[in-house]
Short mmCIF file of C-alpha atoms and ligand atoms in Angstrom, two decimals:
data_model
loop_
_atom_site.label_atom_id
_atom_site.label_comp_id
_atom_site.label_asym_id
_atom_site.label_seq_id
_atom_site.Cartn_x
_atom_site.Cartn_y
_atom_site.Cartn_z
CA UNK A 1 -13.94 14.07 32.99
CA UNK A 2 -10.61 15.59 31.99
CA UNK A 3 -9.52 15.82 28.42
CA UNK A 4 -6.13 16.94 26.95
CA UNK A 5 -8.00 17.52 23.71
CA UNK A 6 -11.63 17.85 22.56
CA UNK A 7 -12.66 17.91 18.87
CA UNK A 8 -16.01 19.71 18.99
CA UNK A 9 -19.00 19.76 16.64
CA UNK A 10 -17.64 17.72 13.73
CA UNK A 11 -19.19 14.83 11.75
CA UNK A 12 -17.52 11.58 12.89
CA UNK A 13 -17.29 8.81 10.36
CA UNK A 14 -15.93 5.30 10.71
CA UNK A 15 -16.02 2.34 8.33
CA UNK A 16 -19.57 1.62 9.41
CA UNK A 17 -21.19 4.82 10.73
CA UNK A 18 -21.49 8.58 10.29
CA UNK A 19 -22.82 10.67 13.30
CA UNK A 20 -22.36 14.08 14.93
CA UNK A 21 -20.33 13.94 18.04
CA UNK A 22 -17.48 15.48 20.00
CA UNK A 23 -14.32 13.36 20.57
CA UNK A 24 -12.61 13.51 23.81
CA UNK A 25 -8.95 12.62 24.20
CA UNK A 26 -6.78 11.89 27.17
CA UNK A 27 -3.36 10.26 27.49
CA UNK A 28 -3.02 9.77 23.61
CA UNK A 29 -6.27 7.73 23.37
CA UNK A 30 -9.91 8.41 22.71
CA UNK A 31 -11.73 8.31 26.03
CA UNK A 32 -15.25 9.77 25.11
CA UNK A 33 -17.45 10.11 22.05
CA UNK A 34 -20.61 11.93 22.81
CA UNK A 35 -22.39 15.30 22.18
CA UNK A 36 -21.84 18.18 24.66
CA UNK A 37 -18.43 17.08 26.11
CA UNK A 38 -16.90 19.78 28.24
CA UNK A 39 -13.83 21.60 26.97
CA UNK A 40 -10.36 20.01 27.23
CA UNK A 41 -7.08 21.58 27.89
CA UNK A 42 -7.34 22.41 24.28
CA UNK A 43 -10.52 22.34 22.17
CA UNK A 44 -10.68 22.29 18.30
CA UNK A 45 -13.70 23.57 16.62
CA UNK A 46 -14.61 20.98 13.90
CA UNK A 47 -17.88 22.63 12.82
CA UNK A 48 -18.44 21.77 9.07
CA UNK A 49 -15.54 19.34 9.12
CA UNK A 50 -15.20 15.55 9.00
CA UNK A 51 -13.64 13.79 11.82
CA UNK A 52 -12.05 10.58 10.42
CA UNK A 53 -9.72 7.85 11.49
CA UNK A 54 -6.29 8.72 10.45
CA UNK A 55 -5.10 7.06 7.10
CA UNK A 56 -3.01 3.99 7.17
CA UNK A 57 -0.70 3.73 4.21
CA UNK A 58 0.13 0.07 3.79
CA UNK A 59 2.03 0.06 0.49
CA UNK A 60 4.89 2.60 0.04
CA UNK A 61 8.55 2.28 -0.51
CA UNK A 62 10.52 4.49 1.93
CA UNK A 63 14.34 4.75 2.28
CA UNK A 64 14.47 1.51 0.32
CA UNK A 65 17.05 0.43 -2.33
CA UNK A 66 15.58 -1.01 -5.53
CA UNK A 67 16.66 -4.28 -6.89
CA UNK A 68 19.01 -2.26 -9.03
CA UNK A 69 20.56 -0.32 -6.22
CA UNK A 70 18.79 3.09 -6.60
CA UNK A 71 17.57 4.64 -3.43
CA UNK A 72 14.15 6.12 -3.07
CA UNK A 73 14.22 9.89 -2.62
CA UNK A 74 12.14 9.82 0.49
CA UNK A 75 13.66 8.75 3.80
CA UNK A 76 11.54 8.09 6.84
CA UNK A 77 11.49 11.88 7.70
CA UNK A 78 10.28 13.24 4.40
CA UNK A 79 8.27 10.18 3.56
CA UNK A 80 6.34 10.32 6.93
CA UNK A 81 5.82 14.11 6.60
CA UNK A 82 4.28 13.71 3.13
CA UNK A 83 2.15 10.88 4.43
CA UNK A 84 0.94 13.07 7.37
CA UNK A 85 0.11 16.00 5.11
CA UNK A 86 -2.07 13.46 2.97
CA UNK A 87 -4.22 12.49 5.84
CA UNK A 88 -2.09 9.51 7.27
CA UNK A 89 -1.21 8.84 10.88
CA UNK A 90 0.69 5.67 10.40
CA UNK A 91 2.32 3.66 7.59
CA UNK A 92 3.77 0.21 6.81
CA UNK A 93 6.61 0.60 4.28
CA UNK A 94 8.78 -2.48 3.22
CA UNK A 95 12.00 -3.78 4.77
CA UNK A 96 13.55 -5.48 1.84
CA UNK A 97 15.90 -8.42 2.04
CA UNK A 98 18.40 -8.43 -0.71
CA UNK A 99 19.77 -11.98 -1.53
CA UNK A 100 22.16 -13.27 1.10
CA UNK A 101 20.96 -11.06 3.84
CA UNK A 102 19.58 -12.42 7.10
CA UNK A 103 16.19 -11.19 8.38
CA UNK A 104 17.72 -9.97 11.44
CA UNK A 105 20.18 -7.80 9.49
CA UNK A 106 17.34 -6.39 7.26
CA UNK A 107 15.12 -5.45 10.32
CA UNK A 108 17.87 -3.91 12.23
CA UNK A 109 18.71 -1.70 9.11
CA UNK A 110 15.09 -0.48 8.69
CA UNK A 111 14.53 -0.02 12.56
CA UNK A 112 17.42 2.44 12.44
CA UNK A 113 16.15 4.17 9.33
CA UNK A 114 12.65 4.49 10.64
CA UNK A 115 13.65 6.33 13.94
CA UNK A 116 13.25 9.63 11.99
CA UNK A 117 9.44 9.01 11.27
CA UNK A 118 6.91 11.55 12.48
CA UNK A 119 4.16 9.00 12.38
CA UNK A 120 3.74 5.44 13.76
CA UNK A 121 5.24 2.72 11.52
CA UNK A 122 5.73 -0.95 10.98
CA UNK A 123 7.43 -2.98 8.16
CA UNK A 124 6.28 -5.63 5.74
CA UNK A 125 9.36 -7.95 5.20
CA UNK A 126 10.14 -8.48 1.53
CA UNK A 127 11.60 -11.99 1.12
CA UNK A 128 13.83 -12.67 -1.81
CA UNK A 129 15.92 -15.50 -0.43
CA UNK A 130 13.90 -18.05 1.59
CA UNK A 131 16.83 -20.14 2.82
CA UNK A 132 16.38 -22.64 5.54
CA UNK A 133 17.78 -20.00 8.07
CA UNK A 134 15.23 -17.41 6.76
CA UNK A 135 12.27 -19.79 7.05
CA UNK A 136 13.15 -21.63 10.27
CA UNK A 137 14.84 -18.78 12.25
CA UNK A 138 14.34 -15.38 10.52
CA UNK A 139 10.65 -15.34 9.82
CA UNK A 140 9.53 -16.85 13.14
CA UNK A 141 11.69 -14.20 14.90
CA UNK A 142 10.29 -11.41 12.87
CA UNK A 143 6.84 -12.61 13.50
CA UNK A 144 7.48 -12.77 17.38
CA UNK A 145 8.64 -9.19 17.06
CA UNK A 146 5.44 -8.07 15.61
CA UNK A 147 6.26 -7.98 11.84
CA UNK A 148 3.38 -10.18 10.76
CA UNK A 149 3.26 -9.62 7.08
CA UNK A 150 5.63 -10.76 4.37
CA UNK A 151 5.86 -9.80 0.66
CA UNK A 152 7.12 -11.79 -2.34
CA UNK A 153 7.57 -10.89 -5.84
CA UNK A 154 6.58 -13.15 -8.63
CA UNK A 155 8.52 -11.11 -11.10
CA UNK A 156 11.82 -8.89 -11.41
CA UNK A 157 14.94 -11.26 -11.86
CA UNK A 158 16.65 -9.83 -8.65
CA UNK A 159 13.58 -10.32 -6.47
CA UNK A 160 11.51 -13.12 -7.92
CA UNK A 161 10.81 -16.30 -5.88
CA UNK A 162 9.91 -19.64 -7.68
CA UNK A 163 6.52 -21.27 -7.11
CA UNK A 164 8.30 -23.75 -4.76
CA UNK A 165 9.81 -20.95 -2.69
CA UNK A 166 6.42 -19.10 -2.53
CA UNK A 167 4.71 -22.35 -1.19
CA UNK A 168 7.52 -22.61 1.62
CA UNK A 169 6.83 -18.94 2.49
CA UNK A 170 3.06 -19.30 2.35
CA UNK A 171 3.20 -22.43 4.64
CA UNK A 172 5.51 -20.75 7.09
CA UNK A 173 3.22 -17.56 7.08
CA UNK A 174 0.13 -19.79 7.73
CA UNK A 175 1.85 -21.56 10.62
CA UNK A 176 2.65 -18.31 12.39
CA UNK A 177 -0.48 -16.40 11.39
CA UNK A 178 1.21 -13.98 9.05
CA UNK A 179 -0.24 -12.43 5.84
CA UNK A 180 1.74 -12.88 2.60
CA UNK A 181 1.52 -10.14 0.01
CA UNK A 182 2.52 -10.60 -3.64
CA UNK A 183 3.45 -8.45 -6.71
CA UNK A 184 1.82 -10.74 -9.34
CA UNK A 185 3.12 -10.58 -12.83
CA UNK A 186 4.42 -13.38 -15.02
CA UNK A 187 8.14 -12.71 -15.32
CA UNK A 188 8.81 -14.86 -18.41
CA UNK A 189 6.10 -13.34 -20.46
CA UNK A 190 7.29 -9.85 -19.59
CA UNK A 191 10.82 -10.57 -20.48
CA UNK A 192 9.89 -12.15 -23.65
CA UNK A 193 7.79 -9.12 -24.71
CA UNK A 194 10.63 -6.67 -23.61
CA UNK A 195 13.13 -8.64 -25.86
CA UNK A 196 10.81 -8.72 -28.75
CA UNK A 197 9.94 -5.02 -28.55
CA UNK A 198 13.68 -3.93 -28.17
CA UNK A 199 14.62 -6.17 -31.16
CA UNK A 200 12.17 -4.29 -33.30
CA UNK A 201 13.44 -0.91 -32.10
CA UNK A 202 10.52 0.00 -29.84
CA UNK A 203 12.26 1.78 -26.90
CA UNK A 204 9.85 4.57 -25.95
CA UNK A 205 8.26 4.67 -22.51
CA UNK A 206 4.81 3.79 -23.94
CA UNK A 207 6.24 0.32 -24.83
CA UNK A 208 6.64 -0.38 -21.15
CA UNK A 209 2.82 -0.76 -20.94
CA UNK A 210 2.81 -3.08 -23.96
CA UNK A 211 5.57 -5.25 -22.45
CA UNK A 212 3.58 -5.75 -19.28
CA UNK A 213 0.24 -7.09 -20.79
CA UNK A 214 -2.96 -7.60 -18.78
CA UNK A 215 -2.40 -11.43 -19.34
CA UNK A 216 0.82 -11.34 -17.33
CA UNK A 217 -1.04 -10.00 -14.34
CA UNK A 218 -3.95 -12.24 -14.68
CA UNK A 219 -1.87 -15.30 -15.06
CA UNK A 220 0.30 -14.62 -11.85
CA UNK A 221 -2.60 -13.61 -9.79
CA UNK A 222 -4.43 -16.86 -10.77
CA UNK A 223 -1.20 -18.79 -9.83
CA UNK A 224 -0.73 -16.89 -6.45
CA UNK A 225 -4.32 -17.55 -5.58
CA UNK A 226 -4.03 -21.21 -6.47
CA UNK A 227 -0.84 -21.74 -4.34
CA UNK A 228 -2.26 -19.84 -1.35
CA UNK A 229 -5.62 -21.54 -1.46
CA UNK A 230 -3.86 -24.93 -1.80
CA UNK A 231 -2.02 -24.65 1.40
CA UNK A 232 -4.73 -22.69 3.18
CA UNK A 233 -2.73 -19.48 3.59
CA UNK A 234 -4.21 -15.88 3.25
CA UNK A 235 -2.78 -13.88 0.33
CA UNK A 236 -3.06 -10.20 -0.57
CA UNK A 237 -2.61 -9.31 -4.25
CA UNK A 238 -1.08 -5.76 -4.25
CA UNK A 239 -1.58 -3.13 -6.91
CA UNK A 240 -4.28 -4.95 -9.02
CA UNK A 241 -4.42 -3.02 -12.24
CA UNK A 242 -6.84 -5.06 -14.40
CA UNK A 243 -10.41 -6.03 -14.56
CA UNK A 244 -9.28 -9.72 -14.98
CA UNK A 245 -7.12 -9.49 -11.97
CA UNK A 246 -9.91 -8.09 -9.83
CA UNK A 247 -12.27 -10.74 -11.01
CA UNK A 248 -9.92 -13.41 -9.96
CA UNK A 249 -9.66 -11.92 -6.49
CA UNK A 250 -13.48 -11.57 -6.27
CA UNK A 251 -14.03 -15.15 -7.30
CA UNK A 252 -11.53 -16.60 -4.88
CA UNK A 253 -13.27 -14.46 -2.05
CA UNK A 254 -16.68 -15.85 -3.19
CA UNK A 255 -15.26 -19.36 -2.74
CA UNK A 256 -14.37 -18.50 0.82
CA UNK A 257 -10.69 -18.18 0.51
CA UNK A 258 -8.76 -15.49 2.60
CA UNK A 259 -7.70 -13.50 -0.60
CA UNK A 260 -7.38 -9.77 -0.68
CA UNK A 261 -6.86 -7.17 -3.33
CA UNK A 262 -5.36 -3.83 -3.31
CA UNK A 263 -5.49 -1.10 -6.14
CA UNK A 264 -3.77 2.34 -6.25
CA UNK A 265 -4.64 5.84 -7.60
CA UNK A 266 -2.30 5.72 -10.57
CA UNK A 267 -4.61 2.95 -12.12
CA UNK A 268 -7.71 5.07 -11.76
CA UNK A 269 -6.42 8.57 -12.42
CA UNK A 270 -3.82 8.05 -15.07
CA UNK A 271 -3.70 6.04 -18.32
CA UNK A 272 -1.00 4.53 -20.59
CA UNK A 273 -1.49 7.56 -22.79
CA UNK A 274 0.52 9.46 -20.11
CA UNK A 275 3.49 7.25 -20.98
CA UNK A 276 3.29 8.74 -24.52
CA UNK A 277 4.37 12.23 -23.53
CA UNK A 278 7.57 13.49 -25.35
CA UNK A 279 10.65 11.77 -24.19
CA UNK A 280 11.96 11.51 -21.53
CA UNK A 281 8.76 12.83 -19.74
CA UNK A 282 7.10 9.47 -20.28
CA UNK A 283 9.53 7.96 -17.76
CA UNK A 284 7.64 9.77 -14.97
CA UNK A 285 4.80 7.41 -15.55
CA UNK A 286 6.69 4.22 -15.76
CA UNK A 287 5.41 1.76 -13.02
CA UNK A 288 4.77 -1.91 -12.74
CA UNK A 289 2.18 -3.21 -13.29
CA UNK A 290 1.84 -0.37 -15.85
CA UNK A 291 -0.86 2.23 -16.44
CA UNK A 292 -3.87 0.83 -18.33
CA UNK A 293 -6.77 2.44 -20.22
CA UNK A 294 -10.03 4.42 -19.49
CA UNK A 295 -12.10 1.23 -19.64
CA UNK A 296 -9.89 -0.32 -16.93
CA UNK A 297 -10.36 2.75 -14.75
CA UNK A 298 -14.21 2.39 -14.71
CA UNK A 299 -13.83 -1.41 -14.04
CA UNK A 300 -11.54 -0.73 -10.98
CA UNK A 301 -13.89 1.95 -9.65
CA UNK A 302 -16.72 -0.73 -9.88
CA UNK A 303 -14.47 -3.34 -8.07
CA UNK A 304 -13.70 -0.89 -5.27
CA UNK A 305 -17.45 -0.15 -4.83
CA UNK A 306 -18.27 -3.78 -4.75
CA UNK A 307 -15.79 -4.52 -2.04
CA UNK A 308 -13.87 -6.82 -4.38
CA UNK A 309 -10.66 -4.81 -3.70
CA UNK A 310 -10.20 -3.93 -0.06
CA UNK A 311 -7.20 -1.66 -0.06
CA UNK A 312 -6.42 1.64 -1.70
CA UNK A 313 -2.70 2.27 -1.28
CA UNK A 314 -0.28 4.67 -3.01
CA UNK A 315 2.48 2.29 -3.95
CA UNK A 316 4.65 5.46 -3.29
CA UNK A 317 8.01 4.52 -5.02
CA UNK A 318 9.69 7.95 -5.22
CA UNK A 319 12.50 7.92 -7.88
CA UNK A 320 13.32 11.55 -8.91
CA UNK A 321 13.24 12.58 -12.57
CA UNK A 322 17.05 12.81 -12.54
CA UNK A 323 20.13 10.79 -12.65
CA UNK A 324 19.53 9.44 -9.20
CA UNK A 325 16.16 7.91 -10.20
CA UNK A 326 14.20 7.78 -13.42
CA UNK A 327 17.27 8.87 -15.61
CA UNK A 328 19.97 6.80 -14.01
CA UNK A 329 20.44 4.88 -17.22
CA UNK A 330 21.00 8.07 -19.17
CA UNK A 331 19.06 11.30 -20.20
CA UNK A 332 16.68 9.32 -22.51
CA UNK A 333 16.65 5.66 -21.26
CA UNK A 334 14.85 2.82 -23.22
CA UNK A 335 11.64 1.74 -21.38
CA UNK A 336 13.18 -1.22 -19.74
CA UNK A 337 15.89 0.84 -18.04
CA UNK A 338 13.54 3.31 -16.35
CA UNK A 339 13.18 2.99 -12.61
CA UNK A 340 9.74 1.60 -11.96
CA UNK A 341 7.36 3.40 -9.52
CA UNK A 342 5.88 6.88 -8.94
CA UNK A 343 5.26 9.07 -5.95
CA UNK A 344 1.75 9.67 -4.39
CA UNK A 345 1.64 8.99 -0.62
CA UNK A 346 0.21 12.57 -0.02
CA UNK A 347 -2.28 12.32 -2.76
CA UNK A 348 -3.72 8.79 -2.07
CA UNK A 349 -6.56 9.80 0.26
CA UNK A 350 -7.41 13.30 -1.29
CA UNK A 351 -7.82 11.79 -4.74
CA UNK A 352 -10.17 9.06 -3.43
CA UNK A 353 -12.21 11.64 -1.48
CA UNK A 354 -12.40 14.07 -4.42
CA UNK A 355 -13.21 11.68 -7.19
CA UNK A 356 -14.78 8.85 -5.15
CA UNK A 357 -16.79 10.29 -2.23
CA UNK A 358 -17.57 13.62 -3.67
CA UNK A 359 -18.72 12.14 -7.01
CA UNK A 360 -20.74 9.36 -5.36
CA UNK A 361 -18.50 6.49 -6.54
CA UNK A 362 -17.84 5.26 -3.01
CA UNK A 363 -19.46 6.29 0.32
CA UNK A 364 -17.64 8.11 3.10
CA UNK A 365 -17.66 4.99 5.15
CA UNK A 366 -16.15 2.99 2.21
CA UNK A 367 -13.59 5.75 1.86
CA UNK A 368 -12.66 5.13 5.63
CA UNK A 369 -12.46 1.38 5.19
CA UNK A 370 -10.35 1.64 2.09
CA UNK A 371 -7.80 4.10 3.34
CA UNK A 372 -7.63 3.06 7.06
CA UNK A 373 -9.94 0.40 8.66
CA UNK A 374 -9.21 -2.50 6.23
CA UNK A 375 -5.49 -2.10 6.48
CA UNK A 376 -5.69 -1.96 10.29
CA UNK A 377 -7.70 -5.24 10.40
CA UNK A 378 -5.52 -6.92 7.67
CA UNK A 379 -2.23 -5.98 9.22
CA UNK A 380 -3.03 -6.71 12.97
CA UNK A 381 -3.26 -3.27 14.39
CA UNK A 382 -7.16 -2.97 14.78
CA UNK A 383 -8.86 -1.56 16.94
CA UNK A 384 -5.87 0.29 18.27
CA UNK A 385 -5.70 1.90 14.83
CA UNK A 386 -8.11 2.32 11.98
CA UNK A 387 -11.09 3.45 13.89
CA UNK A 388 -12.46 6.24 16.21
CA UNK A 389 -13.62 4.33 19.27
CA UNK A 390 -13.20 4.67 23.13
CA UNK A 391 -9.88 3.06 23.74
CA UNK A 392 -8.32 3.48 20.35
CA UNK A 393 -5.24 5.51 19.74
CA UNK A 394 -6.19 9.13 19.07
CA UNK A 395 -5.04 9.06 15.42
CA UNK A 396 -7.47 11.35 13.74
CA UNK A 397 -7.75 13.34 10.47
CA UNK A 398 -10.06 16.40 10.44
CA UNK A 399 -10.95 17.05 6.98
CA UNK A 400 -12.32 20.11 5.27
CA UNK A 401 -14.56 18.42 2.61
CA UNK A 402 -15.00 21.55 0.59
CA UNK A 403 -11.57 22.94 0.10
CA UNK A 404 -10.32 22.96 -3.48
CA UNK A 405 -6.68 22.87 -4.43
CA UNK A 406 -4.94 22.44 -7.67
CA UNK A 407 -2.11 19.72 -7.21
CA UNK A 408 1.46 21.05 -7.81
CA UNK A 409 4.79 19.55 -6.88
CA UNK A 410 5.66 22.56 -4.75
CA UNK A 411 2.46 21.87 -2.68
CA UNK A 412 3.86 18.33 -1.87
CA UNK A 413 5.97 17.49 1.25
CA UNK A 414 8.00 14.70 -0.16
CA UNK A 415 11.53 14.80 -1.62
CA UNK A 416 10.40 14.43 -5.15
CA UNK A 417 10.70 16.74 -8.06
CA UNK A 418 7.42 15.81 -9.73
CA UNK A 419 4.03 14.58 -9.04
CA UNK A 420 2.17 12.51 -11.72
CA UNK A 421 -0.94 14.32 -10.62
CA UNK A 422 0.21 17.82 -11.37
CA UNK A 423 -2.54 20.22 -12.39
CA UNK A 424 -5.41 18.14 -11.25
CA UNK A 425 -8.10 19.92 -9.23
CA UNK A 426 -8.85 18.12 -6.04
CA UNK A 427 -11.67 19.01 -3.46
CA UNK A 428 -11.43 17.80 0.12
CA UNK A 429 -8.24 17.98 2.13
CA UNK A 430 -6.99 16.91 5.72
CA UNK A 431 -6.85 20.27 7.60
CA UNK A 432 -5.78 19.10 11.07
CA UNK A 433 -3.89 15.92 11.83
CA UNK A 434 -3.76 14.31 15.30
CA UNK A 435 -1.33 11.57 16.14
CA UNK A 436 -1.58 9.77 19.42
CA UNK A 437 -3.55 12.70 20.84
CA UNK A 438 -1.17 15.41 19.73
CA UNK A 439 -1.74 17.98 16.99
CA UNK A 440 0.87 16.95 14.42
CA UNK A 441 -0.23 19.23 11.47
CA UNK A 442 -2.67 22.26 11.41
CA UNK A 443 -3.50 24.47 8.44
CA UNK A 444 -0.49 23.44 6.46
CA UNK A 445 2.07 23.83 9.34
CA UNK A 446 4.02 20.73 10.56
CA UNK A 447 3.97 20.45 14.41
CA UNK A 448 5.12 16.85 14.82
CA UNK A 449 8.69 16.34 15.81
CA UNK A 450 11.24 14.21 13.99
CA UNK A 451 11.09 10.77 15.62
CA UNK A 452 7.73 11.22 17.12
CA UNK A 453 6.51 7.97 15.52
CA UNK A 454 6.84 4.68 17.24
CA UNK A 455 7.15 1.19 15.95
CA UNK A 456 3.83 -0.71 15.97
CA UNK A 457 4.14 -4.28 17.14
CA UNK A 458 1.42 -5.93 15.20
CA UNK A 459 -0.69 -8.84 16.07
CA UNK A 460 -1.14 -12.08 13.81
CA UNK A 461 -3.43 -12.02 10.87
CA UNK A 462 -6.95 -12.60 12.08
CA UNK A 463 -8.14 -15.67 10.16
CA UNK A 464 -11.46 -15.92 11.99
CA UNK A 465 -14.22 -15.78 9.54
CA UNK A 466 -12.30 -17.61 6.89
CA UNK A 467 -12.19 -21.35 6.45
CA UNK A 468 -8.70 -22.11 5.34
CA UNK A 469 -8.93 -25.95 4.75
CA UNK A 470 -5.62 -27.59 4.12
CA UNK A 471 -5.95 -29.88 1.23
CA UNK A 472 -5.66 -33.59 1.97
CA UNK A 473 -2.73 -33.95 -0.42
CA UNK A 474 -0.61 -32.04 2.10
CA UNK A 475 -1.14 -34.91 4.59
CA UNK A 476 -1.18 -38.33 3.02
CA UNK A 477 -2.62 -39.84 6.21
CA UNK A 478 -5.75 -37.95 5.55
CA UNK A 479 -5.66 -38.39 1.74
CA UNK A 480 -5.39 -42.05 1.66
CA UNK A 481 -6.34 -43.35 5.10
CA UNK A 482 -4.11 -45.04 7.55
CA UNK A 483 -4.48 -48.36 5.57
CA UNK A 484 -1.96 -47.20 2.98
CA UNK A 485 0.69 -46.26 5.53
O1 URP B 501 6.64 0.14 -10.18
C1 URP B 501 6.44 0.03 -9.05
N1 URP B 501 5.27 -0.36 -8.42
N2 URP B 501 7.49 0.21 -8.26
C2 URP B 501 7.67 -0.19 -6.83
C3 URP B 501 7.98 -1.58 -6.57
C4 URP B 501 6.71 -2.40 -6.68
O2 URP B 501 6.78 -3.27 -7.52
O3 URP B 501 5.81 -2.31 -5.87
ZN1 ZN B 502 5.02 -4.33 -6.83
ZN1 ZN B 503 -10.87 -22.17 -4.79
ZN1 ZN B 504 5.25 -1.30 -4.47
#
């Protein structure tokens, strides 16, 4: 037995089990998991440490123009480095189509941008313009190239798709085994609220939360689930921020539909009171859906524990607190002119570990599922990624469960100028990161080279285990019987 690397004496945890074992790595993959393995060319002592599958960040905006043209501060280099320091060994940012662009053009652009990444990557394709060419040529080609998830927006004037467009996309996704993701908020209700608030002179950041009520999220989630279930297509509701929204996801799953839900740290660690800081500070906390309240935080913890929400993602959308980002509309913009989104790719896993695992709100195995395994399964990269098993890529995070740090922006590795989690005390941090069998970070030192990450060609969405009946209405032959035709 020859090993390039052996991780000795740690506690290994997957989404299902926790056990003491050494992990042997050769040629970039895990080749043995057992006690008492011989030393490798290099051996890491993991006594007192947790040996976990590397995190998979499946919702982040990297080197992406917003609908209004602002560019995220993080490119694929800084974004991937920050992800790595936060315990991640791969990520799936968005490749965003702007209206009029072909799918080929979009993917080419993002493939070029992503060459700098230090960790493995793929893209979810954002579709804003489902023309015939996109539906009949672009999407099938993207799918064949291993981009097997699409995202649509049910809100934002520059991104929104109509319900009819969404049905076209869902049917195309179903046909090709792709998973559709959606940002679910009712656009009209939000616009109506924004207008009403501005007319009355309410312009402070805190009114952003008022303008995006829980009802806007619940209505759109219900509609999204209805459309997806009708055509028998799987659907992932991203950044669920309300109890009502999480309940809708849970109900649909109880009925057997392939409906999934994701939530993000900001909804469990911050509240809309953070928007009420002295102007323009509140702009730092402006994201959509907006921050809610303490009661909602408790509800979302409960939904995570119950398995009603399967993904814990950062929704890292790094717009700096300056004229390139949050303050691009002026030094003290009204709430509807603040760039939406906040950074957090580096804090995603440590926050869940500290407040979730250490405080008994979720188990260590649930932590692994929420930060890694579920994303691997949903997005077609399991079991190559998302677990520690013989034959899997050696993407491993060695955590010190007892190290405490106070969160500061200077401690972050992104290209931002603030973190919304500044000052929080967090216990449990990734100490050594291994990507494809190589030590990529150790004791706070980056060892991975620029461009070390490779594109992950993903498999189709695995629909086994879900009955996705297509309703008879979609095929009149079934609905009415041959006698009517
Ligand atoms: O406010 C947010 N979340 N901005 C990023 C884009 C999105 O909607 O996910
Ligand atoms: Zn969104
Ligand atoms: Zn149903
Ligand atoms: Zn997002």
